[in-house]
Amino acid sequence: MRSIWNGAISFGLVSIPIKLVNATESHSISFRQIHLADGGRIRYRKVCELDGEEIAAAEIGKAYEDADGSMIPITDEELGSLPLPTAKTIEIVAFVPATSIDPLQMDAAYYLSANGVPAAKPYTLLREALKRSRRVAVAKYALRGRERLGMLRVVDDVIAMHGLLWPDEIRSPEGAAPEADVTVRDAELDLADALMDTLGEVDMDSLHDDYREAVEELIAAKAEGRTLEPAKAEASGGKVIDLVAALEKSVREAKEARGEAAPTGEPKPGEEPAEGSMAEVTSLTGRKKSGGTGARKKAAEPPKKAAAKKTKSTTSRAPAKKTASRSTAKKSTAKQSTTAKTSKPESRTTAKTGTKSAAKNTTSRKRASA
């Protein structure tokens, strides 16, 4: 790897010659500006505002613009003569726990490579000291014309340095948090924890830039004269969602993605149970065991068995009805016979009384005629 800076690490009285190389690289695709009419490339020329002439790089210098708009020229020689102890030295000022460094301060990353054989011993000493202490080194260094803050830590067997922003370069988060008072329920936090547990860890090497790959595919297709079908963008934003339902759905989808399928027949939130699926009946507390068991049995029985039960019950009840009707008939017959027996003496008495009255009437008629 090509070094971008050569110097030394100042570790107390120990000086370690090192080379600074970039630890990261950008894979983003860059575009050129063109004239749409003819495809000609658009270039920027450096032109002087006073005479309108294009200026070569050798004739261009630095200046500071004052508040009134006037320019104060500053030469490279003047900058180079300033007292800058870290001009060629990475000066370690402290060793602190890694947790004391705010990730917001993290900037560019570099690898520090030992420069030459004599640097191997002190380089290894610093590396092993950082490993054993489980701390990081805070250092100051100068790069590209300005002094910077850095953090040294061990990555595998190499000392890496992260450029840090100065504390006064970090903005206050004031005004970024939601202004409204929001209450989060324990149930919602439990679902969020479940989602985090389901997602689990990720292999960072498996992550890649999908957009960059899509751009590369587009460029390749256009170079070959092919046309790609535009991807359908999913509608998002502007919808009021049920947070709990969204969390439940996220947990379920995360489980399915990890191969942990949801139980068969379990309806998704907001969906009705599938037709023909058996509903689980849960007995309520405080009810009798027999009632709850019977309800579960009835709910669990298929329709055919229920029909069979009905037929059996109807058949078993039929003889009972016949027996009841026979007993009723016997009772009514006995009643009639009793009534008849009781009514016979009465009819006989009535007949005798009628004969006597008829005889009296005949006698009275004879007497009257005589």
PDB file of C-alpha atoms in Angstrom, residues 11-146:
ATOM      1  CA  PHE A  11       5.894   7.245  22.934  1.00  0.00           C
ATOM      2  CA  GLY A  12       7.565   8.977  25.878  1.00  0.00           C
ATOM      3  CA  LEU A  13      11.282   8.906  25.070  1.00  0.00           C
ATOM      4  CA  VAL A  14      10.693   6.157  22.500  1.00  0.00           C
ATOM      5  CA  SER A  15      10.452   7.153  18.844  1.00  0.00           C
ATOM      6  CA  ILE A  16       8.965   4.648  16.371  1.00  0.00           C
ATOM      7  CA  PRO A  17       9.480   5.408  12.644  1.00  0.00           C
ATOM      8  CA  ILE A  18       6.205   4.676  10.808  1.00  0.00           C
ATOM      9  CA  LYS A  19       4.453   5.086   7.482  1.00  0.00           C
ATOM     10  CA  LEU A  20       0.829   6.175   7.316  1.00  0.00           C
ATOM     11  CA  VAL A  21      -1.413   4.386   4.802  1.00  0.00           C
ATOM     12  CA  ASN A  22      -5.151   4.653   4.179  1.00  0.00           C
ATOM     13  CA  ALA A  23      -7.120   1.904   5.921  1.00  0.00           C
ATOM     14  CA  THR A  24     -10.251   2.513   3.849  1.00  0.00           C
ATOM     15  CA  GLU A  25     -11.138   3.016   0.208  1.00  0.00           C
ATOM     16  CA  SER A  26     -14.220   4.308  -1.536  1.00  0.00           C
ATOM     17  CA  HIS A  27     -16.051   2.090  -4.021  1.00  0.00           C
ATOM     18  CA  SER A  28     -18.646   4.685  -4.946  1.00  0.00           C
ATOM     19  CA  ILE A  29     -19.162   5.220  -8.684  1.00  0.00           C
ATOM     20  CA  SER A  30     -18.276   8.701  -9.884  1.00  0.00           C
ATOM     21  CA  PHE A  31     -19.953  10.436 -12.835  1.00  0.00           C
ATOM     22  CA  ARG A  32     -18.812  13.170 -15.236  1.00  0.00           C
ATOM     23  CA  GLN A  33     -20.871  16.139 -16.300  1.00  0.00           C
ATOM     24  CA  ILE A  34     -21.685  16.235 -20.031  1.00  0.00           C
ATOM     25  CA  HIS A  35     -23.444  18.481 -22.509  1.00  0.00           C
ATOM     26  CA  LEU A  36     -26.805  16.763 -23.166  1.00  0.00           C
ATOM     27  CA  ALA A  37     -26.988  18.053 -26.746  1.00  0.00           C
ATOM     28  CA  ASP A  38     -23.794  16.435 -28.024  1.00  0.00           C
ATOM     29  CA  GLY A  39     -22.363  14.427 -25.091  1.00  0.00           C
ATOM     30  CA  GLY A  40     -19.319  16.675 -24.743  1.00  0.00           C
ATOM     31  CA  ARG A  41     -17.681  16.685 -21.310  1.00  0.00           C
ATOM     32  CA  ILE A  42     -18.098  19.761 -19.151  1.00  0.00           C
ATOM     33  CA  ARG A  43     -14.869  20.968 -17.498  1.00  0.00           C
ATOM     34  CA  TYR A  44     -14.204  23.671 -14.961  1.00  0.00           C
ATOM     35  CA  ARG A  45     -11.536  26.210 -15.666  1.00  0.00           C
ATOM     36  CA  LYS A  46      -9.896  28.402 -13.019  1.00  0.00           C
ATOM     37  CA  VAL A  47     -10.383  31.958 -14.163  1.00  0.00           C
ATOM     38  CA  CYS A  48      -9.295  35.198 -12.468  1.00  0.00           C
ATOM     39  CA  GLU A  49     -12.265  37.437 -11.619  1.00  0.00           C
ATOM     40  CA  LEU A  50     -10.316  40.618 -12.406  1.00  0.00           C
ATOM     41  CA  ASP A  51      -8.964  39.985 -15.899  1.00  0.00           C
ATOM     42  CA  GLY A  52     -11.070  36.952 -16.932  1.00  0.00           C
ATOM     43  CA  GLU A  53      -7.994  34.927 -17.923  1.00  0.00           C
ATOM     44  CA  GLU A  54      -7.513  31.213 -17.187  1.00  0.00           C
ATOM     45  CA  ILE A  55      -4.788  30.711 -14.553  1.00  0.00           C
ATOM     46  CA  ALA A  56      -2.301  27.804 -14.365  1.00  0.00           C
ATOM     47  CA  ALA A  57      -1.925  25.839 -11.097  1.00  0.00           C
ATOM     48  CA  ALA A  58       1.600  27.236 -10.514  1.00  0.00           C
ATOM     49  CA  GLU A  59       0.187  30.767 -10.355  1.00  0.00           C
ATOM     50  CA  ILE A  60      -2.478  29.965  -7.772  1.00  0.00           C
ATOM     51  CA  GLY A  61      -1.793  30.636  -4.058  1.00  0.00           C
ATOM     52  CA  LYS A  62      -3.693  30.754  -0.714  1.00  0.00           C
ATOM     53  CA  ALA A  63      -5.419  33.674   0.967  1.00  0.00           C
ATOM     54  CA  TYR A  64      -7.727  34.223   3.933  1.00  0.00           C
ATOM     55  CA  GLU A  65     -10.936  36.147   3.244  1.00  0.00           C
ATOM     56  CA  ASP A  66     -11.546  38.736   5.918  1.00  0.00           C
ATOM     57  CA  ALA A  67     -14.993  39.759   7.173  1.00  0.00           C
ATOM     58  CA  ASP A  68     -15.036  42.796   4.860  1.00  0.00           C
ATOM     59  CA  GLY A  69     -14.259  40.618   1.815  1.00  0.00           C
ATOM     60  CA  SER A  70     -10.609  41.589   1.500  1.00  0.00           C
ATOM     61  CA  MET A  71      -8.036  38.823   0.805  1.00  0.00           C
ATOM     62  CA  ILE A  72      -5.025  38.258   3.094  1.00  0.00           C
ATOM     63  CA  PRO A  73      -2.374  36.188   1.206  1.00  0.00           C
ATOM     64  CA  ILE A  74      -0.697  33.333   3.169  1.00  0.00           C
ATOM     65  CA  THR A  75       2.291  31.488   1.667  1.00  0.00           C
ATOM     66  CA  ASP A  76       3.350  27.856   2.199  1.00  0.00           C
ATOM     67  CA  GLU A  77       6.667  29.106   3.603  1.00  0.00           C
ATOM     68  CA  GLU A  78       4.861  31.112   6.276  1.00  0.00           C
ATOM     69  CA  LEU A  79       2.764  28.104   7.250  1.00  0.00           C
ATOM     70  CA  GLY A  80       5.849  25.855   7.309  1.00  0.00           C
ATOM     71  CA  SER A  81       7.677  28.191   9.678  1.00  0.00           C
ATOM     72  CA  LEU A  82       4.945  27.995  12.338  1.00  0.00           C
ATOM     73  CA  PRO A  83       5.866  26.072  15.535  1.00  0.00           C
ATOM     74  CA  LEU A  84       4.125  22.728  14.995  1.00  0.00           C
ATOM     75  CA  PRO A  85       5.611  19.912  17.138  1.00  0.00           C
ATOM     76  CA  THR A  86       3.427  17.320  15.422  1.00  0.00           C
ATOM     77  CA  ALA A  87       4.516  18.235  11.887  1.00  0.00           C
ATOM     78  CA  LYS A  88       6.299  14.889  11.512  1.00  0.00           C
ATOM     79  CA  THR A  89       5.336  13.192  14.751  1.00  0.00           C
ATOM     80  CA  ILE A  90       2.291  11.379  16.091  1.00  0.00           C
ATOM     81  CA  GLU A  91       2.537  12.490  19.714  1.00  0.00           C
ATOM     82  CA  ILE A  92       0.760  10.229  22.222  1.00  0.00           C
ATOM     83  CA  VAL A  93      -0.686  12.363  25.041  1.00  0.00           C
ATOM     84  CA  ALA A  94      -2.727   9.792  27.049  1.00  0.00           C
ATOM     85  CA  PHE A  95      -3.985   6.214  27.324  1.00  0.00           C
ATOM     86  CA  VAL A  96      -7.734   5.943  28.013  1.00  0.00           C
ATOM     87  CA  PRO A  97     -10.513   3.295  27.893  1.00  0.00           C
ATOM     88  CA  ALA A  98     -12.008   2.928  24.439  1.00  0.00           C
ATOM     89  CA  THR A  99     -15.478   3.659  25.856  1.00  0.00           C
ATOM     90  CA  SER A 100     -14.377   7.209  26.724  1.00  0.00           C
ATOM     91  CA  ILE A 101     -14.142   8.080  23.010  1.00  0.00           C
ATOM     92  CA  ASP A 102     -17.448   9.256  21.556  1.00  0.00           C
ATOM     93  CA  PRO A 103     -18.079   7.511  18.189  1.00  0.00           C
ATOM     94  CA  LEU A 104     -19.299  10.885  16.890  1.00  0.00           C
ATOM     95  CA  GLN A 105     -15.669  11.990  16.906  1.00  0.00           C
ATOM     96  CA  MET A 106     -14.540   9.173  14.594  1.00  0.00           C
ATOM     97  CA  ASP A 107     -13.186  10.327  11.244  1.00  0.00           C
ATOM     98  CA  ALA A 108     -10.851   8.764   8.666  1.00  0.00           C
ATOM     99  CA  ALA A 109      -8.962   5.538   9.510  1.00  0.00           C
ATOM    100  CA  TYR A 110      -5.292   4.726   8.808  1.00  0.00           C
ATOM    101  CA  TYR A 111      -2.856   1.854   9.330  1.00  0.00           C
ATOM    102  CA  LEU A 112       0.496   2.617  10.949  1.00  0.00           C
ATOM    103  CA  SER A 113       3.222   0.492   9.412  1.00  0.00           C
ATOM    104  CA  ALA A 114       6.687   0.091  10.949  1.00  0.00           C
ATOM    105  CA  ASN A 115       9.182   1.908   8.713  1.00  0.00           C
ATOM    106  CA  GLY A 116      12.271  -0.286   8.565  1.00  0.00           C
ATOM    107  CA  VAL A 117      13.763  -3.096  10.627  1.00  0.00           C
ATOM    108  CA  PRO A 118      14.840  -0.945  13.616  1.00  0.00           C
ATOM    109  CA  ALA A 119      11.222   0.134  14.100  1.00  0.00           C
ATOM    110  CA  ALA A 120       9.951  -3.453  14.525  1.00  0.00           C
ATOM    111  CA  LYS A 121      10.898  -3.806  18.220  1.00  0.00           C
ATOM    112  CA  PRO A 122       9.396  -0.542  19.591  1.00  0.00           C
ATOM    113  CA  TYR A 123       6.374  -0.971  17.271  1.00  0.00           C
ATOM    114  CA  THR A 124       5.679  -4.444  18.716  1.00  0.00           C
ATOM    115  CA  LEU A 125       6.206  -3.156  22.258  1.00  0.00           C
ATOM    116  CA  LEU A 126       3.554  -0.436  21.819  1.00  0.00           C
ATOM    117  CA  ARG A 127       1.155  -2.869  20.146  1.00  0.00           C
ATOM    118  CA  GLU A 128       1.413  -5.459  22.942  1.00  0.00           C
ATOM    119  CA  ALA A 129       1.132  -2.766  25.635  1.00  0.00           C
ATOM    120  CA  LEU A 130      -2.128  -1.548  24.075  1.00  0.00           C
ATOM    121  CA  LYS A 131      -3.426  -5.129  23.889  1.00  0.00           C
ATOM    122  CA  ARG A 132      -2.660  -5.961  27.497  1.00  0.00           C
ATOM    123  CA  SER A 133      -3.977  -2.694  28.915  1.00  0.00           C
ATOM    124  CA  ARG A 134      -7.184  -2.893  26.833  1.00  0.00           C
ATOM    125  CA  ARG A 135      -6.902   0.835  26.328  1.00  0.00           C
ATOM    126  CA  VAL A 136      -6.426   3.161  23.371  1.00  0.00           C
ATOM    127  CA  ALA A 137      -3.906   5.957  22.892  1.00  0.00           C
ATOM    128  CA  VAL A 138      -4.984   9.551  22.273  1.00  0.00           C
ATOM    129  CA  ALA A 139      -2.498  11.386  20.048  1.00  0.00           C
ATOM    130  CA  LYS A 140      -2.000  14.622  18.125  1.00  0.00           C
ATOM    131  CA  TYR A 141      -0.625  14.716  14.590  1.00  0.00           C
ATOM    132  CA  ALA A 142      -0.411  17.079  11.622  1.00  0.00           C
ATOM    133  CA  LEU A 143      -1.718  16.161   8.179  1.00  0.00           C
ATOM    134  CA  ARG A 144      -2.540  18.237   5.087  1.00  0.00           C
ATOM    135  CA  GLY A 145      -1.667  21.541   6.677  1.00  0.00           C
ATOM    136  CA  ARG A 146      -3.512  21.244   9.968  1.00  0.00           C
TER     137      ARG A 146
END
